[in-house]
Amino acid sequence: MSRQVVRTSKFRHVFGQAAKNDQCYDDIRVSRVTWDSSFCAVNPKFVALIIEASGGGAFLVLPLHKTGRIDKSYPTVCGHTGPVLDIDWCPHNDHVIASGSEDCTVMVWQIPENGLVTSMAEPVVILEGHSKRVGIITWHPTARNVLLSAGCDNQIIIWNVGTGEAMINLDDMHPDVIYSATWNRNGSLICTSCKDKAIRVIDPRKEAVIAEKEKAHDGARPMRAIFLADGNILTTGFSRMSERQLSLWNANNMEEPMTVTEMDTSNGVLLPFYDPDTGVVYLCGKGDSSIRYFEITDQAPYVHFLSTFTTKEPQRGMGYMPKRGLDVNKCEIARFFKLHERKCEPIVMTVPRKSDLFQDDLYPDTSGPDPALEAEDWFDGKNGDPILISLKNGYVQGKNREFKVVKKNILDGKATKNTENSSPANKSASPTPSIKSEAKLEEILKEIKSLKDLVSSQEKRIIKLEDQMSKIAI
């Protein structure tokens, strides 16, 4: 009789640790809107959180270091006229964020270098094309300025943000509300889950469904579907008995799942966060107080349960830090930003290691901030794998990255118009300083104007109060 041997894995002992109180973001009124998105988006510089806002929709953008109590008067991004449902940071520019809202629009914002000083109501681009609320926003992983949005009008639109145009409109593929839409690793395909219980793999440029599985999960509650690095598809959903399930599918043959893992009976939608470098997937249920994590391998049973991180408080939403924002010196393999009712709490996942040296087995080269191709190339049919960077000298990388982001910023409309007419030689040489200084100057002028307005309003207030005091004195 063969004795069962415990599977060896370097992630078996991964443990989670919640941040101390002084490292949390406190006194934030997290949005109460009934929509199953993560309500939080994070990158190596900022954390963005959808909040309760009267008379429209707003979200907060905080520099990562701005922990502690957040003042009620802290500036917000508040251009939407309806509640904000989803936000997503651009993977190729840490200062650009897109938001989708109940007002049927998608807006793209450029956040100043050190965060907001005054509330921002003017986006760089407004993308109008949906006839109902926009609940899903996701940037293309490798092409610059390509953005996907999905709305409750059952259509998916893919935009070229640089020009503000809707380039692809997939409006006849989904008969009901779209629950999720995600890109594969090189952005050539998208995978969607829908209220009709079907999972679809779509080639957006050919506008064709290339694989479909009806009734991927039998339950009526919302499903989620994501692509894995090897092209397989991972789905979370519910059985007929309302048990939560995790399934793995081969995209080339979706007749039967490769494996199904049953978890527990609960009605919170499971949000999957996948790390393509380590093959670990983290499942965060809305309303749960735990994060489950699994390792996905290419050997049966394919999905291996690792552990559960549990806290006392249920989560309203969850943000997931990209790999390049982690602290490699502490063997951090994931960092989450858990939303409570009134605060945001960072949670760090760590692999215990005795050595202080860089652990190359935990940190293979990961997707960097540089796009592999331009929007026009992608729409013309080209594909590009992510440009990888090493995390060994992660902090040095950050300084170079800032320079690159500013250097080529298609989102700055003025800059593109000026450079389009110039020769290729001038294009590469001249625009860098002018774009950068123009943007800075504009920012400073705005700040001066807002301060002047503030001073004049305070002067009026003082005069009024002096008047009232003189009357009382008389």
XYZ file of C-alpha atoms in Angstrom:
474
model
C 0.000 0.000 0.000
C 1.583 3.312 -1.097
C 1.774 6.008 1.549
C 0.521 9.437 0.418
C 3.360 11.923 0.300
C 2.719 15.610 1.006
C 3.112 17.663 -2.183
C 6.174 19.875 -2.113
C 5.548 23.536 -2.829
C 7.415 26.688 -1.903
C 4.059 28.384 -1.267
C 2.764 25.880 1.285
C 3.695 28.124 4.215
C 2.583 31.480 2.796
C 1.069 33.508 5.618
C -0.954 36.716 5.674
C -0.456 39.632 8.014
C -2.743 42.639 8.445
C -1.118 46.054 8.777
C -1.026 47.852 12.112
C -3.601 50.586 12.718
C -1.212 53.435 11.911
C -0.556 51.904 8.456
C -4.264 51.762 7.533
C -6.306 54.431 5.748
C -8.980 55.488 8.252
C -12.312 57.307 8.216
C -13.203 56.530 4.593
C -16.865 56.131 3.690
C -16.654 53.172 1.303
C -19.374 53.097 -1.380
C -22.579 51.210 -0.555
C -23.619 50.741 -4.177
C -24.870 47.213 -4.918
C -22.388 46.106 -7.551
C -19.927 43.218 -7.408
C -16.699 44.995 -8.334
C -13.640 45.302 -6.112
C -14.209 49.058 -5.300
C -10.441 49.506 -4.961
C -7.495 49.780 -7.378
C -3.825 49.957 -6.414
C -0.496 50.609 -8.141
C 3.035 51.225 -6.781
C 2.225 54.922 -6.134
C -1.460 55.309 -5.288
C -4.476 53.542 -3.825
C -7.875 54.511 -5.282
C -11.134 53.789 -3.430
C -14.742 54.290 -4.510
C -16.558 56.262 -1.788
C -20.054 57.410 -0.876
C -20.744 60.754 -2.501
C -23.860 62.905 -2.478
C -25.019 64.222 -5.831
C -22.938 62.044 -8.140
C -20.068 59.598 -7.966
C -16.586 60.035 -6.570
C -13.460 58.145 -5.657
C -10.458 58.935 -3.496
C -6.878 58.719 -4.778
C -4.343 58.544 -1.949
C -0.544 58.321 -2.211
C 0.454 54.983 -0.643
C 2.339 56.722 2.177
C -0.688 58.839 3.231
C -1.851 56.464 5.964
C -3.786 57.346 9.105
C -7.026 59.298 9.328
C -8.166 60.813 6.037
C -9.783 64.205 6.512
C -13.406 64.561 5.353
C -12.361 67.537 3.217
C -9.661 65.527 1.381
C -9.971 66.204 -2.393
C -11.747 63.586 -4.513
C -12.119 62.723 -8.201
C -15.728 63.766 -8.678
C -16.619 64.264 -12.351
C -19.301 61.547 -12.674
C -22.967 62.444 -12.238
C -23.884 58.935 -11.003
C -22.211 56.494 -8.574
C -18.841 55.107 -9.705
C -18.986 51.307 -10.174
C -15.467 50.317 -11.239
C -11.969 51.834 -11.410
C -8.710 50.560 -12.934
C -5.167 51.992 -13.044
C -3.404 52.049 -16.399
C -0.633 49.383 -16.323
C 1.670 51.612 -18.434
C 1.297 54.918 -16.571
C 0.977 55.052 -12.790
C -0.764 58.453 -12.930
C -3.649 57.462 -15.234
C -6.858 55.867 -13.949
C -10.138 55.014 -15.707
C -13.575 54.932 -14.073
C -16.977 53.584 -15.143
C -20.227 54.866 -13.686
C -24.006 54.656 -13.506
C -24.093 57.817 -15.641
C -23.247 55.565 -18.682
C -19.824 57.158 -19.256
C -16.221 56.088 -18.917
C -13.768 58.778 -17.802
C -9.977 58.748 -17.880
C -8.106 60.891 -15.335
C -4.526 62.056 -14.979
C -3.493 62.279 -11.316
C -0.783 64.869 -10.450
C 2.677 63.659 -9.421
C 2.140 63.920 -5.644
C -1.590 63.207 -5.547
C -4.568 65.548 -5.496
C -4.367 69.042 -4.004
C -7.864 70.121 -5.041
C -10.845 68.021 -6.111
C -10.715 66.979 -9.754
C -13.873 67.253 -11.846
C -12.364 67.506 -15.344
C -11.198 64.213 -16.880
C -8.620 64.040 -19.672
C -11.048 62.039 -21.828
C -14.772 61.243 -21.600
C -15.758 58.062 -23.488
C -19.455 57.972 -24.359
C -21.038 54.995 -26.103
C -22.912 52.908 -23.547
C -26.665 53.334 -23.118
C -26.792 51.881 -19.585
C -24.496 51.958 -16.559
C -20.867 50.902 -17.066
C -19.863 48.287 -14.502
C -16.585 46.851 -15.842
C -13.378 48.689 -16.792
C -10.096 46.968 -17.709
C -6.973 48.178 -19.524
C -5.203 46.134 -22.198
C -2.179 44.407 -20.606
C 0.374 45.107 -23.358
C -0.934 47.787 -25.777
C -0.754 51.439 -24.790
C -4.061 53.318 -24.289
C -6.427 50.450 -25.162
C -9.337 50.216 -22.716
C -12.235 47.744 -22.484
C -15.557 48.717 -20.929
C -18.668 46.570 -20.430
C -22.069 47.923 -19.509
C -25.498 46.765 -18.422
C -26.582 47.337 -22.041
C -24.917 43.901 -22.613
C -22.243 45.327 -24.881
C -18.461 45.518 -24.729
C -16.657 48.527 -26.223
C -12.892 48.665 -26.799
C -11.564 52.225 -26.942
C -8.450 53.926 -28.196
C -8.078 56.350 -25.280
C -5.392 58.389 -27.087
C -7.953 59.503 -29.675
C -11.106 59.017 -27.553
C -12.707 56.747 -30.178
C -14.712 53.528 -29.770
C -12.839 51.169 -32.123
C -14.615 47.825 -31.499
C -18.218 47.325 -30.410
C -19.329 43.809 -29.395
C -23.070 44.296 -28.950
C -24.687 41.037 -30.095
C -22.736 38.385 -28.175
C -24.283 38.603 -24.711
C -28.058 38.216 -24.253
C -27.912 39.377 -20.626
C -25.823 41.357 -18.092
C -22.062 40.793 -18.327
C -20.588 39.823 -14.938
C -16.889 39.934 -15.815
C -14.536 40.562 -18.743
C -10.773 39.936 -18.643
C -7.867 39.892 -21.126
C -5.456 37.012 -21.646
C -1.719 37.493 -21.010
C -0.879 39.150 -24.350
C -4.292 40.788 -24.832
C -5.281 38.908 -27.993
C -8.454 37.367 -26.461
C -11.028 38.261 -23.840
C -12.988 35.946 -21.568
C -16.441 36.927 -20.298
C -19.011 35.550 -17.869
C -22.649 36.456 -18.286
C -25.986 36.185 -16.456
C -27.047 33.471 -18.954
C -24.492 31.230 -17.084
C -22.204 30.983 -20.141
C -18.446 31.552 -20.317
C -17.283 32.935 -23.682
C -13.808 33.308 -25.177
C -13.908 36.145 -27.725
C -11.430 37.371 -30.333
C -12.341 41.092 -30.168
C -10.617 42.155 -33.400
C -12.391 39.449 -35.420
C -15.561 40.107 -33.388
C -16.041 36.335 -33.047
C -16.783 33.938 -30.165
C -14.124 31.227 -30.494
C -15.169 29.069 -27.499
C -18.248 28.917 -25.315
C -19.452 26.865 -22.367
C -23.106 27.105 -21.388
C -23.992 26.470 -17.741
C -20.384 26.647 -16.534
C -21.853 26.850 -13.000
C -25.482 25.897 -12.278
C -26.170 28.508 -9.591
C -27.943 31.775 -10.348
C -25.463 34.014 -8.484
C -22.782 35.942 -10.455
C -19.743 34.146 -11.903
C -16.216 35.380 -12.515
C -13.801 34.117 -15.183
C -10.091 34.880 -15.685
C -7.376 33.686 -18.073
C -4.334 31.937 -16.603
C -0.805 32.376 -17.980
C -0.978 29.066 -19.929
C -4.250 30.013 -21.665
C -6.547 27.942 -19.432
C -9.552 29.600 -17.800
C -10.361 29.743 -14.101
C -13.961 30.407 -13.050
C -15.653 31.042 -9.716
C -19.390 30.518 -9.344
C -22.129 28.671 -7.491
C -23.630 25.186 -7.658
C -27.383 24.615 -7.720
C -27.233 24.171 -3.933
C -25.521 27.610 -3.561
C -22.141 26.058 -2.797
C -19.261 28.207 -4.004
C -17.120 26.546 -6.677
C -13.743 27.057 -8.324
C -13.381 25.425 -11.771
C -10.540 25.103 -14.257
C -11.232 24.843 -18.010
C -9.154 24.119 -21.075
C -9.951 26.943 -23.514
C -9.537 24.567 -26.505
C -12.025 22.032 -25.141
C -14.667 23.419 -22.803
C -16.993 20.391 -22.765
C -16.025 19.402 -19.224
C -13.989 21.238 -16.568
C -10.474 19.935 -15.853
C -11.311 20.123 -12.150
C -13.994 21.516 -9.825
C -13.310 22.497 -6.193
C -16.308 22.936 -3.870
C -15.752 25.333 -1.003
C -18.569 26.461 1.269
C -22.162 27.656 1.247
C -22.273 31.428 1.151
C -23.804 34.007 -1.148
C -20.795 36.362 -1.461
C -19.345 36.576 -4.976
C -15.751 35.287 -5.114
C -13.336 37.791 -6.698
C -10.262 35.961 -8.097
C -6.827 37.670 -8.081
C -4.218 35.750 -10.057
C -0.433 36.014 -9.991
C 0.901 34.645 -13.320
C 4.500 34.530 -12.017
C 3.856 32.145 -9.128
C 0.659 30.454 -10.339
C -1.132 31.353 -7.083
C -4.766 32.495 -7.180
C -6.344 34.363 -4.250
C -10.121 34.250 -3.754
C -11.736 37.109 -1.847
C -15.469 36.814 -1.231
C -17.502 40.004 -0.888
C -18.881 39.993 2.641
C -16.420 37.275 3.719
C -13.762 37.839 6.329
C -11.235 35.496 4.690
C -8.884 35.217 1.713
C -8.374 31.675 0.374
C -5.393 30.921 -1.800
C -4.657 28.058 -4.181
C -1.690 27.044 -6.297
C -2.382 26.101 -9.894
C -0.021 23.593 -11.533
C 0.005 21.602 -14.775
C -0.329 18.236 -12.979
C -3.628 16.724 -11.798
C -5.557 17.699 -9.724
C -4.264 21.077 -11.069
C -5.773 23.209 -8.259
C -4.102 22.760 -4.845
C -5.494 24.451 -1.740
C -2.743 26.270 0.187
C -4.323 28.062 3.140
C -6.849 30.629 4.346
C -6.130 34.024 5.852
C -8.943 35.024 8.224
C -9.751 38.273 10.014
C -12.694 39.363 12.159
C -14.140 42.033 9.889
C -15.979 41.274 6.591
C -14.561 42.849 3.426
C -16.544 45.317 1.275
C -13.988 45.225 -1.523
C -10.362 44.397 -2.264
C -7.421 45.989 -4.095
C -4.483 43.954 -5.431
C -0.998 45.437 -5.820
C 0.897 44.664 -9.073
C 4.057 42.614 -8.551
C 6.400 45.565 -9.172
C 4.983 47.372 -6.123
C 5.941 44.645 -3.614
C 8.782 44.673 -1.089
C 11.114 41.939 -2.382
C 13.423 42.274 0.648
C 10.657 40.907 2.890
C 9.722 38.022 0.512
C 6.309 39.631 -0.035
C 4.464 37.773 -2.824
C 1.141 39.648 -2.683
C -0.339 42.724 -1.041
C -4.064 43.304 -0.703
C -5.947 46.429 0.320
C -9.047 45.285 2.189
C -12.005 47.676 2.372
C -14.012 47.769 5.602
C -17.034 49.983 6.107
C -14.899 52.911 7.286
C -11.298 52.053 6.471
C -8.829 50.404 4.091
C -6.415 47.874 5.584
C -3.298 46.562 3.778
C -2.725 42.785 4.070
C 0.679 41.363 3.171
C 1.245 37.751 2.001
C 4.756 36.516 2.763
C 6.787 33.363 2.105
C 8.929 32.686 5.196
C 12.643 32.596 4.272
C 15.692 32.714 6.543
C 18.037 34.310 4.017
C 18.115 38.074 3.393
C 19.283 37.606 -0.209
C 17.069 38.200 -3.252
C 14.913 35.063 -3.782
C 14.914 34.489 -7.553
C 12.596 31.458 -7.306
C 9.859 33.667 -5.775
C 10.418 36.561 -8.178
C 10.795 35.500 -11.804
C 10.817 38.388 -14.296
C 7.407 40.059 -14.195
C 5.351 42.387 -16.434
C 6.898 45.852 -16.451
C 5.358 49.282 -17.037
C 6.411 49.576 -20.687
C 3.808 48.738 -23.353
C 4.800 46.147 -25.963
C 2.922 47.983 -28.736
C 0.967 51.111 -29.570
C -2.845 51.152 -29.759
C -2.831 51.500 -33.556
C -0.610 48.414 -33.967
C -2.920 46.317 -31.806
C -6.043 47.412 -33.683
C -4.193 46.551 -36.930
C -3.882 42.919 -35.715
C -0.452 42.763 -34.069
C 0.135 41.063 -30.702
C 2.901 41.611 -28.178
C 3.826 39.654 -25.061
C 4.382 41.702 -21.889
C 7.831 43.331 -21.619
C 9.323 41.737 -18.516
C 11.475 43.400 -15.855
C 13.580 41.944 -13.059
C 12.574 42.789 -9.505
C 16.115 42.312 -8.211
C 16.718 46.072 -8.219
C 13.047 47.001 -8.018
C 13.522 50.424 -6.460
C 16.017 51.686 -9.053
C 13.539 50.536 -11.693
C 10.981 52.913 -10.226
C 13.027 56.037 -10.985
C 13.525 55.065 -14.627
C 9.861 54.233 -14.904
C 8.701 57.719 -13.876
C 10.793 59.261 -16.613
C 9.453 56.904 -19.266
C 5.849 57.510 -18.306
C 6.106 61.252 -18.789
C 8.198 60.946 -21.930
C 5.517 59.333 -24.066
C 2.132 60.386 -22.878
C -0.478 60.029 -25.601
C -3.146 61.083 -23.101
C -1.898 64.664 -23.343
C -4.007 65.778 -26.329
C -1.995 68.939 -27.040
C 1.249 67.032 -27.175
C -0.022 64.519 -29.719
C -1.348 67.202 -32.025
C 1.988 69.050 -31.959
C 4.112 65.980 -32.545
C 1.978 64.441 -35.282
C 3.105 67.059 -37.800
C 6.813 66.860 -36.973
C 9.304 64.493 -38.545
C 10.162 61.174 -36.812
C 13.576 62.550 -35.809
C 12.032 65.533 -34.039
C 9.395 63.275 -32.508
C 11.882 61.302 -30.482
C 14.118 64.238 -29.565
C 12.036 67.305 -28.788
C 8.718 66.641 -26.976
C 10.027 65.359 -23.629
C 10.898 68.568 -21.764
C 8.120 70.696 -23.282
C 5.318 68.241 -22.434
C 6.677 67.768 -18.955
C 7.119 71.483 -18.217
C 3.766 72.399 -19.816
C 1.940 69.883 -17.629
C 3.785 71.081 -14.512
C 3.099 74.745 -15.339
C -0.584 74.028 -15.901
C -0.757 72.195 -12.576
C 0.953 75.075 -10.710
C -1.319 77.682 -12.327
C -4.412 75.681 -11.340
C -3.126 75.450 -7.785
C -2.421 79.222 -7.635
C -5.907 79.976 -8.986
C -7.583 77.730 -6.401
C -5.546 79.345 -3.599
C -6.492 82.844 -4.838
C -10.170 81.831 -4.871
C -9.832 80.488 -1.350
C -8.174 83.709 -0.091
C -10.837 85.931 -1.683
C -13.687 83.814 -0.259
C -12.115 83.981 3.204
C -11.707 87.770 2.882
C -15.421 88.125 2.099
C -16.248 85.899 5.060
C -14.054 88.017 7.391
C -15.689 91.272 6.200
C -19.140 89.753 6.758
C -18.200 88.576 10.263
C -16.700 91.991 11.132
C -19.978 93.623 10.049
C -21.969 91.281 12.277
C -19.592 91.895 15.227
C -19.900 95.686 14.859
C -23.711 95.422 14.919
C -23.576 93.293 18.077
C -21.153 95.775 19.704
C -23.551 98.664 18.955
